[in-house]
Short mmCIF file of C-alpha atoms in Angstrom, two decimals:
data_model
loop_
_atom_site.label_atom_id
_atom_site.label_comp_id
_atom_site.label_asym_id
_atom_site.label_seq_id
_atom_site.Cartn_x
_atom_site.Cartn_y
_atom_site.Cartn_z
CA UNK B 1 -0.18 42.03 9.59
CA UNK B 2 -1.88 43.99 12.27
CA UNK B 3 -0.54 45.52 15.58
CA UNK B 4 -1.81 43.36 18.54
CA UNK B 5 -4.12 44.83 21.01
CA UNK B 6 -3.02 47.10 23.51
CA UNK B 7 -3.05 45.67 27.36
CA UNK B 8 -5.80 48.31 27.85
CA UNK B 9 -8.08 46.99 25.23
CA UNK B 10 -9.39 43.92 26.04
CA UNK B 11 -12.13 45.63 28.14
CA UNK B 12 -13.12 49.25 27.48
CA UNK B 13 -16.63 48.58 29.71
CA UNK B 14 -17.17 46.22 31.87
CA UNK B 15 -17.99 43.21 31.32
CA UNK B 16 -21.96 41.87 32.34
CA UNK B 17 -21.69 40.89 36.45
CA UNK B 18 -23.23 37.26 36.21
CA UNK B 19 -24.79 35.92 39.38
CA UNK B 20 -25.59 32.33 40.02
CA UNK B 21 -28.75 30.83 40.52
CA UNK B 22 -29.42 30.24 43.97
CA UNK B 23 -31.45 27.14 43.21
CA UNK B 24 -30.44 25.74 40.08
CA UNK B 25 -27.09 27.20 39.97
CA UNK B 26 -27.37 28.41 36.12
CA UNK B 27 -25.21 31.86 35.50
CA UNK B 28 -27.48 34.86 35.28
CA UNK B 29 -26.88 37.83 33.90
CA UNK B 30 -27.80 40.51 36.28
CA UNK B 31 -28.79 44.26 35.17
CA UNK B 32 -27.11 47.08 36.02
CA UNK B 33 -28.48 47.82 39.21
CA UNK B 34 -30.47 45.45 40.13
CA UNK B 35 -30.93 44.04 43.45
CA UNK B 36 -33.00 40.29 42.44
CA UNK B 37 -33.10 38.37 39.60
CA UNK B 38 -35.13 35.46 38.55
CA UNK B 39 -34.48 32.45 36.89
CA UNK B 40 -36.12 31.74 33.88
CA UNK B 41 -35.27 27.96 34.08
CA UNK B 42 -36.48 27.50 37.94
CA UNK B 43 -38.01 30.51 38.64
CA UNK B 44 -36.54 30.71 41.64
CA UNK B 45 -35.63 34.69 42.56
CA UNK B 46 -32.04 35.06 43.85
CA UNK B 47 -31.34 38.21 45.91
CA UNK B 48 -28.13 40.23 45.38
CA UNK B 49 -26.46 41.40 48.92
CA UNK B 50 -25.70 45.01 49.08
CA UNK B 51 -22.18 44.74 49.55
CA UNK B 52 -22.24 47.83 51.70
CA UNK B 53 -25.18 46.48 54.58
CA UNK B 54 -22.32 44.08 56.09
CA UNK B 55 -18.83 44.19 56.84
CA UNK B 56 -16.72 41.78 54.93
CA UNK B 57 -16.43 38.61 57.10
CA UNK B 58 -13.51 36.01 56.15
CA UNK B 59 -15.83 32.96 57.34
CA UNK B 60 -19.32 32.13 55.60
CA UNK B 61 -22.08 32.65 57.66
CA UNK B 62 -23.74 29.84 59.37
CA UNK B 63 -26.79 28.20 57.48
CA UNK B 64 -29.76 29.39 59.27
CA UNK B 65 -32.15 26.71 60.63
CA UNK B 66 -35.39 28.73 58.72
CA UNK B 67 -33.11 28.58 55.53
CA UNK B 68 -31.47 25.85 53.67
CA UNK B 69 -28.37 25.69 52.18
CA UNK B 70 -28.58 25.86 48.48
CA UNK B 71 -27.33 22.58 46.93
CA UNK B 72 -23.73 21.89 45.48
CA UNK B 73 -23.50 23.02 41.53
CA UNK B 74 -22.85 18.93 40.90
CA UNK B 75 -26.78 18.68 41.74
CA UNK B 76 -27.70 21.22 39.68
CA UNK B 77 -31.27 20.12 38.07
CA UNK B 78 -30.73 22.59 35.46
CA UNK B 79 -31.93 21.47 31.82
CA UNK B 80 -28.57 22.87 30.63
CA UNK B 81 -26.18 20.53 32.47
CA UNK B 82 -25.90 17.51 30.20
CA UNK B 83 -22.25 16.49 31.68
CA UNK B 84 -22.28 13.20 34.17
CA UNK B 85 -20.72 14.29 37.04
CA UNK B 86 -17.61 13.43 37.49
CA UNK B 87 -17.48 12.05 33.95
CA UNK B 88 -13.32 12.04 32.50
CA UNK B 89 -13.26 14.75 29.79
CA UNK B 90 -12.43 13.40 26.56
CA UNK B 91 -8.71 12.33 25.74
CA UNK B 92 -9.17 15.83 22.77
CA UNK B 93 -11.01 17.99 24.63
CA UNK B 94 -14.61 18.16 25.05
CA UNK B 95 -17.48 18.89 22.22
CA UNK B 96 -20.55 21.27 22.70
CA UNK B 97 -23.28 22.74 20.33
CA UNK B 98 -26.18 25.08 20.21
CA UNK B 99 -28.40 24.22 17.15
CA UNK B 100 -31.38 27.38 17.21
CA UNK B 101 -33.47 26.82 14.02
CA UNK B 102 -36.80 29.40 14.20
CA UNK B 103 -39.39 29.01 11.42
CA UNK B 104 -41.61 31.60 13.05
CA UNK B 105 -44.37 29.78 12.23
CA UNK B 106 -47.93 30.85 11.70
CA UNK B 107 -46.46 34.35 11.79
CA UNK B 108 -45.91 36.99 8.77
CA UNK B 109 -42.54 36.63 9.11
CA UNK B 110 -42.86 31.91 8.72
CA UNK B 111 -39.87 30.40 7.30
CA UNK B 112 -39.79 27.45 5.78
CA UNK B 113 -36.32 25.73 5.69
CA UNK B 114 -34.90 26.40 9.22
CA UNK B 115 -35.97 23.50 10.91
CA UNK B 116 -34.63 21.07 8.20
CA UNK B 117 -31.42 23.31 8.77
CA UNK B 118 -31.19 22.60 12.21
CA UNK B 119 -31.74 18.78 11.76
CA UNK B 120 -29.00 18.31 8.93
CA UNK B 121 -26.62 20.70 11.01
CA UNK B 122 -27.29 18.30 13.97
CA UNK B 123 -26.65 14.72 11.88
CA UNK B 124 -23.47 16.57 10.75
CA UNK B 125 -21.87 17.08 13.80
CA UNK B 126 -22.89 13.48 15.25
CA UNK B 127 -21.68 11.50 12.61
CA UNK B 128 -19.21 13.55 10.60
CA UNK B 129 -17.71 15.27 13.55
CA UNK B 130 -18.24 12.85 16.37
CA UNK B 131 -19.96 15.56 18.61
CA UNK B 132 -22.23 13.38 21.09
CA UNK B 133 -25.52 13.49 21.05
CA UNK B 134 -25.93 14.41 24.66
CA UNK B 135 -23.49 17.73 24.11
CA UNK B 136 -25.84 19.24 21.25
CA UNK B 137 -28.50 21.99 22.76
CA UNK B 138 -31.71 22.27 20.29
CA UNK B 139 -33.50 25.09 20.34
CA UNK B 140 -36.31 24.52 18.04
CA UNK B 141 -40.01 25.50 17.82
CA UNK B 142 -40.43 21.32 17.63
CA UNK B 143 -39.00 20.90 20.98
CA UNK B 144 -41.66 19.45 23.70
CA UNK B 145 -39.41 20.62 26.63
CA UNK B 146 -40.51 24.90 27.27
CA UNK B 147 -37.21 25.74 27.60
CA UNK B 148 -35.93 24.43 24.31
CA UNK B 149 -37.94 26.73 22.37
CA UNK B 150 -35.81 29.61 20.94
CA UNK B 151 -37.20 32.47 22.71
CA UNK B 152 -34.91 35.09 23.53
CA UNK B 153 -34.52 33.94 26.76
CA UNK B 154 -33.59 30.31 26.11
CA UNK B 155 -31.67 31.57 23.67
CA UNK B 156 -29.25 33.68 25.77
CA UNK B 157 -29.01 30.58 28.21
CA UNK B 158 -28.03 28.59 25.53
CA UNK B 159 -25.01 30.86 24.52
CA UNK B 160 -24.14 31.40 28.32
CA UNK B 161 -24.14 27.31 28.62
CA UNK B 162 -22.00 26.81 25.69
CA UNK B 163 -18.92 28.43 26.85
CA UNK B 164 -19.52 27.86 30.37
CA UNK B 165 -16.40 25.83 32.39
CA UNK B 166 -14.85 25.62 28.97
CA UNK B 167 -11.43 23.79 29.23
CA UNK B 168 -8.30 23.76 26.35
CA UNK B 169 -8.72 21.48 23.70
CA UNK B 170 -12.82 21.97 23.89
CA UNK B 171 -14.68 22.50 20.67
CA UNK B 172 -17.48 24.15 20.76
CA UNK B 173 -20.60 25.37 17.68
CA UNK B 174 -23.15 27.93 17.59
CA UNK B 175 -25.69 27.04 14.16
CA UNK B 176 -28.10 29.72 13.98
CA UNK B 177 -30.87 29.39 11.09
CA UNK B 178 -33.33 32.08 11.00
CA UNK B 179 -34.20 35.85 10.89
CA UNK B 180 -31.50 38.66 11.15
CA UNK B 181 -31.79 41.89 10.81
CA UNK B 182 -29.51 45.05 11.80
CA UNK B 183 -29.88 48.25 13.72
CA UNK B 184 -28.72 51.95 13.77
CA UNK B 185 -25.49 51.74 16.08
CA UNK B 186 -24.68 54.73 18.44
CA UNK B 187 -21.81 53.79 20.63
CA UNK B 188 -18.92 54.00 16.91
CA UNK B 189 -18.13 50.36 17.44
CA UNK B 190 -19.12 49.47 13.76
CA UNK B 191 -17.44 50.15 10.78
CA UNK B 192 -20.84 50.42 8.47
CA UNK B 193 -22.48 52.14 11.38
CA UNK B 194 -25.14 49.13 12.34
CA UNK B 195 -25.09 46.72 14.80
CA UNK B 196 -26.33 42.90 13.07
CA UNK B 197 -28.97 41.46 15.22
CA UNK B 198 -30.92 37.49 15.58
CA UNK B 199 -34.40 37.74 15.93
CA UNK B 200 -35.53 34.96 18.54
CA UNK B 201 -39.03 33.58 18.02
CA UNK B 202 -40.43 36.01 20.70
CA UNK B 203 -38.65 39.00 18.64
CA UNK B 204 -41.73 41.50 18.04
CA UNK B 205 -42.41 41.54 21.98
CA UNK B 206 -38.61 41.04 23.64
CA UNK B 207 -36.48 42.46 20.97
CA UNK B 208 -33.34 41.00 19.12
CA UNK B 209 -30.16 39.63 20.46
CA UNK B 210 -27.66 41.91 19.15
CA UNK B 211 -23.75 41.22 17.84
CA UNK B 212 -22.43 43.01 21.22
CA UNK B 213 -24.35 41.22 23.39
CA UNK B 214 -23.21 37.83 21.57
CA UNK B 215 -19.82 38.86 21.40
CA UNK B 216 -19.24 39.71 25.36
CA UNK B 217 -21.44 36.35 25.67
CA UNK B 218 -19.31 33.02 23.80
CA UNK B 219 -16.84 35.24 22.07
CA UNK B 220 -14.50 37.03 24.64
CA UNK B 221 -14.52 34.31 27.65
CA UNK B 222 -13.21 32.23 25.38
CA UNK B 223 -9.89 31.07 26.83
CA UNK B 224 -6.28 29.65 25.36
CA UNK B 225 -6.96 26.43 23.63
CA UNK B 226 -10.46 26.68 23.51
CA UNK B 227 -12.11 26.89 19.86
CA UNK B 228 -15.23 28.15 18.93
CA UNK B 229 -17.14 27.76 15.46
CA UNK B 230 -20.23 29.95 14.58
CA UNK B 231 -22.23 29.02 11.29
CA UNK B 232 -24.99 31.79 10.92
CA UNK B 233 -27.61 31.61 8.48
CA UNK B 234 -29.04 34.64 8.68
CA UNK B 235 -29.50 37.70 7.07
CA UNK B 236 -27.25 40.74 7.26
CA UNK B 237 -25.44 38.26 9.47
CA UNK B 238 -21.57 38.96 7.99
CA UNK B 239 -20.55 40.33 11.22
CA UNK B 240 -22.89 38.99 13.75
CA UNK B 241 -20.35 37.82 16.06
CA UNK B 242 -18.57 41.03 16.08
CA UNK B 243 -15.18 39.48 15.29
CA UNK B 244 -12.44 41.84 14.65
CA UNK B 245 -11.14 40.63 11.20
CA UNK B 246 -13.12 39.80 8.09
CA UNK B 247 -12.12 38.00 4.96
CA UNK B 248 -13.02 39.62 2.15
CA UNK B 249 -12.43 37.49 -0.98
CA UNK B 250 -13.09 37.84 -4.68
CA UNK B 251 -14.71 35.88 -7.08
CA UNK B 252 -11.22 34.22 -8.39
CA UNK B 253 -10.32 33.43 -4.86
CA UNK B 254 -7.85 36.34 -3.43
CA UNK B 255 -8.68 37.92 -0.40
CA UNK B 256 -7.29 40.43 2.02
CA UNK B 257 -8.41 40.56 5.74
CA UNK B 258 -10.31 43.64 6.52
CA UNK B 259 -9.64 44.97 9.89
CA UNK B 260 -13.04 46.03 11.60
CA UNK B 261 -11.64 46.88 15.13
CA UNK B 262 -13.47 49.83 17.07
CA UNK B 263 -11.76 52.92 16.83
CA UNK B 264 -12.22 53.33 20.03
CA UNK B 265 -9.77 50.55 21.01
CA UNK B 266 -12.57 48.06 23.08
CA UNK B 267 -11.09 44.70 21.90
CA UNK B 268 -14.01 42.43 20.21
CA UNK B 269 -11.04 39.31 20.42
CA UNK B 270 -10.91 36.76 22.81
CA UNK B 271 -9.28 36.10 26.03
CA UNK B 272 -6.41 33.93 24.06
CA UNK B 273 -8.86 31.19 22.62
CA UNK B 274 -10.00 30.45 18.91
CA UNK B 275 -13.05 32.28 17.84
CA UNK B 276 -13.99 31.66 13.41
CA UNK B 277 -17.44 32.24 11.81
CA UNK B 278 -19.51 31.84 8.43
CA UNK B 279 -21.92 33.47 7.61
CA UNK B 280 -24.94 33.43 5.08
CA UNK B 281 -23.66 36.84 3.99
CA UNK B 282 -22.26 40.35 4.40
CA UNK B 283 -24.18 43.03 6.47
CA UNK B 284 -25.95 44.39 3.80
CA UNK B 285 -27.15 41.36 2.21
CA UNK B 286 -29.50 39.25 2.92
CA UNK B 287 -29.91 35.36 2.91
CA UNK B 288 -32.47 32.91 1.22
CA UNK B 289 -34.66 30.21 2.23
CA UNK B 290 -35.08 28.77 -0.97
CA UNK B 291 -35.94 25.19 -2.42
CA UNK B 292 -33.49 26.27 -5.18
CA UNK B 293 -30.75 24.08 -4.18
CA UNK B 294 -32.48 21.26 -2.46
CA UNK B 295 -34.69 20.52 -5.59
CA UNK B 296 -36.65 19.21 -3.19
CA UNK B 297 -38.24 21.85 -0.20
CA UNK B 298 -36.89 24.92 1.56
CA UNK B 299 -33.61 25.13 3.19
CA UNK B 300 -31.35 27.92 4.31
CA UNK B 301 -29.03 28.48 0.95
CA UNK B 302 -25.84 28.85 3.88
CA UNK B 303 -26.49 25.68 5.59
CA UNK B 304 -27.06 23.72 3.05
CA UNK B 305 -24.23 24.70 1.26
CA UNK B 306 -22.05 24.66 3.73
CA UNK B 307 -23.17 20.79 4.56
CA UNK B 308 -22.46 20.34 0.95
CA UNK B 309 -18.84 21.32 1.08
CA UNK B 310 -17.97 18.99 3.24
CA UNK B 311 -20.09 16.20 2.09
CA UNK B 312 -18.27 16.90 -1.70
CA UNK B 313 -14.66 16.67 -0.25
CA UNK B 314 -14.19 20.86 -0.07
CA UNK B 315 -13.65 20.92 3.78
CA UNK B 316 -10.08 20.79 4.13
CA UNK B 317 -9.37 24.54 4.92
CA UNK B 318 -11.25 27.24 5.63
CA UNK B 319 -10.61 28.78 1.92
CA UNK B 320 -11.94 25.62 0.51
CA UNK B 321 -15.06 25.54 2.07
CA UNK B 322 -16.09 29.15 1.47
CA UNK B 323 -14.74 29.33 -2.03
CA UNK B 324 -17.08 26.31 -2.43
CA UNK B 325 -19.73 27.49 -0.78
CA UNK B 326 -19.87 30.46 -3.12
CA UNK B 327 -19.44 28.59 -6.01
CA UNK B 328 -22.55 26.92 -4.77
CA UNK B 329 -24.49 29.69 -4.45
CA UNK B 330 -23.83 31.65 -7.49
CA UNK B 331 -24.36 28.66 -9.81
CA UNK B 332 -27.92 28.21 -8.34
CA UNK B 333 -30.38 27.39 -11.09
CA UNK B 334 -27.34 25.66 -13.26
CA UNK B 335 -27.73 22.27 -11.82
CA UNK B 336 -25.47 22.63 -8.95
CA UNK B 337 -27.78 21.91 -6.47
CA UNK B 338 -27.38 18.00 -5.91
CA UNK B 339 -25.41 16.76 -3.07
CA UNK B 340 -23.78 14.06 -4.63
CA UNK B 341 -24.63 11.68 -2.61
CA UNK B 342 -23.28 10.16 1.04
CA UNK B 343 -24.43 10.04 4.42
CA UNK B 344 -25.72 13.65 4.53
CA UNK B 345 -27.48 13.66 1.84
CA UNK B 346 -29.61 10.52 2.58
CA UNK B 347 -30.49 12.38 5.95
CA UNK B 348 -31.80 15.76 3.57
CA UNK B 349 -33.40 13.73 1.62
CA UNK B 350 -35.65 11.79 4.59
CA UNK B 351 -35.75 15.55 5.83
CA UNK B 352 -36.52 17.42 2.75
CA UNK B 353 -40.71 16.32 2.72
CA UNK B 354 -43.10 18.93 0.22
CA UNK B 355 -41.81 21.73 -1.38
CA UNK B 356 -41.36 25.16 -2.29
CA UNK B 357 -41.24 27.32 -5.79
CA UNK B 358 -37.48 27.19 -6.39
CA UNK B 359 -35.48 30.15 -7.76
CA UNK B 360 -33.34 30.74 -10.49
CA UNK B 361 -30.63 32.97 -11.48
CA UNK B 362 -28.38 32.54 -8.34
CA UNK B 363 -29.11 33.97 -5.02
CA UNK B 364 -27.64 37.53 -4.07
CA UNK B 365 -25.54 36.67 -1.28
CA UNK B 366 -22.11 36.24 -0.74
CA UNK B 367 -20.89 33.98 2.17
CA UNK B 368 -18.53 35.54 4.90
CA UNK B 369 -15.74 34.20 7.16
CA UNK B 370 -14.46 36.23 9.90
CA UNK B 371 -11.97 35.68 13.05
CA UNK B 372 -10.59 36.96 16.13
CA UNK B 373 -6.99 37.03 14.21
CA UNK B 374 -6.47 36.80 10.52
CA UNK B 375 -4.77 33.63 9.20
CA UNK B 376 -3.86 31.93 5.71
CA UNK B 377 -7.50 30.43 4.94
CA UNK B 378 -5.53 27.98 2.22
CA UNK B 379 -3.40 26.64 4.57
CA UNK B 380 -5.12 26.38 8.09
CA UNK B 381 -6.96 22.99 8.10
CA UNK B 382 -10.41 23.13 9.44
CA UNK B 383 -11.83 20.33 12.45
CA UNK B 384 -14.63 20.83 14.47
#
């Protein structure tokens, strides 16, 4: 349907230099320029050689006896490694998530259903999915452990830890409940002329995580046979991952992929894997946190229904799942709103504790699915 990308497109800037750790061994992304980092997880500062103070020596130099050797990567005391080492990989490929739910509590901006989000979206993948527990990052204002809060910070970490030493035949999730927002774009990259943005908890003091930055990070390292699935309840959040295709699909069902490749040619793809995202709606919408569907307290309209088509028997293919999901949606305030019962649902409703005013009407937002290649959303079957 469309021409594939040139062999000069794939990187029209380079891509961020990351450095590792030289304590803890976690990837850092180092600025342009910069000649130290630290690490937010150790703290420890790592110091970037000049390449041009030495010549370029064939043998590693000799551990000095005022300096140790940093450890091996395999003991890595990083809060990101969950793998045992040396642990098989699974017979079908390894599963990974990173859950952020931000609430932004006692702030003007609180929220009330993104927790609840996060928790559902987590029971999901255990027992529906078979992710293991020990794979799925929370990030989480309700998280004892500093760096599990969803600060910016932690929050880039997260992504970078999610893709990192990805195999084929790995799975792996990014659930994002919370703010979004969007921002004047200079650089001609976007077809509506704004870039879509998250807003971490820390947002009003270290700024939002924009869809470039997210896209360079789990998007285009993504290798052959490697498949990642973003579910992003967010506002404005249709494009968040920057993906070059986006369905856009009626009310009766039909859709056509839109093609939302740069004009400039810099490829947004990956590097041969599987990259597919929903979203809570297009760019210009934005989503609700409403008790409307629940009956019961606040939840993220996306989430929730998106847990609901697959609970209800809708999560065959992709096109069954949104076309449900918007069904959902639009027939807010009809009656719509119960699960139906199952496994789920008795998890929501332990969850779901006090309460919100509910609205009525339906909501004004329209679910989104977009890809790194377009594909027949009836036919493909959807797994996690």
């Amino acid at each position: 349907m469309y021409p594939p990308p040139g062999p000069g497109m794939y990187y029209s800037y380079p891509p961020p230099m990351l450095v590792n750790c030289s304590s803890c061994r976690t990837p850092l992304q180092l600025p342009a320029g910069a000649r130290s980092i630290r690490c937010a997880i150790c703290q420890a500062v790592t110091h970037i050689a000049d390449p041009r103070s030495a010549p370029p020596s064939s043998q590693p130099p000799a551990p000095s006896a005022h300096t140790p050797p940093p450890p091996p990567p395999s003991s890595s005391p990083s809060p990101y490694n969950h793998a045992l080492p040396g642990a098989p990989p699974h017979p079908h490929g390894r599963k990974r998530a990173v859950i952020c739910g931000i609430s932004y509590k006692y702030s003007r901006h609180e929220l009330k259903g993104c927790i609840n989000d996060a928790k559902c979206m987590r029971y999901l993948l255990i027992n529906k999915f078979k992710f293991p527990e020990d794979s799925i990052l929370m990030l989480t204002e309700e998280e004892t452990d500093p760096y599990r809060l969803p600060t910016k910070q932690n929050m880039r970490m997260a992504l970078y830890w999610l893709v990192q030493g990805c195999q084929p035949g790995d799975s792996l999730l990014f659930h994002y409940s919370g703010h979004g927002s969007r921002q004047r774009n200079y650089n001609g990259d976007e077809v509506d002329g704004y870039d879509e943005t998250l807003c971490p908890l820390d947002f009003e003091t270290q700024g939002m995580i924009v869809d470039d930055e997210i896209n360079v990070t789990i998007v285009r390292p993504l290798p052959r046979g490697v498949k990642l699935h973003a579910i992003i309840d967010a506002c404005h959040s249709g494009t968040v991952l920057d993906l070059p295709f986006l369905c856009r699909m009626n009310r009766s069902g039909h859709y056509v992929w839109e093609d939302h490749r740069p004009a400039s040619g810099l490829w947004k793809g990956t590097s041969g894997g599987e990259a597919i995202s929903f979203s809570g709606c297009d760019d210009d919408q934005t989503s609700a946190d409403t008790s409307a569907l629940s009956k019961i307290t606040s939840t993220g309209a996306m989430t929730y229904c998106f847990i609901q088509a697959i609970e209800r028997g809708h999560g065959a293919t992709y096109g069954s799942i949104l076309t449900a999901m918007r069904n959902a949606i639009r027939s807010v305030g009809g009656g719509a709103g119960d699960l139906g019962g199952g496994a789920v649902t008795s998890l929501i409703s332990m969850l779901l504790t006090g309460g919100s005013v509910g609205l009525g009407g339906g909501l004004g937002q329209e679910p989104q699915l977009t890809a790194c290649e377009p594909f027949d959303v009836y036919a493909k079957p959807f797994s996690l």
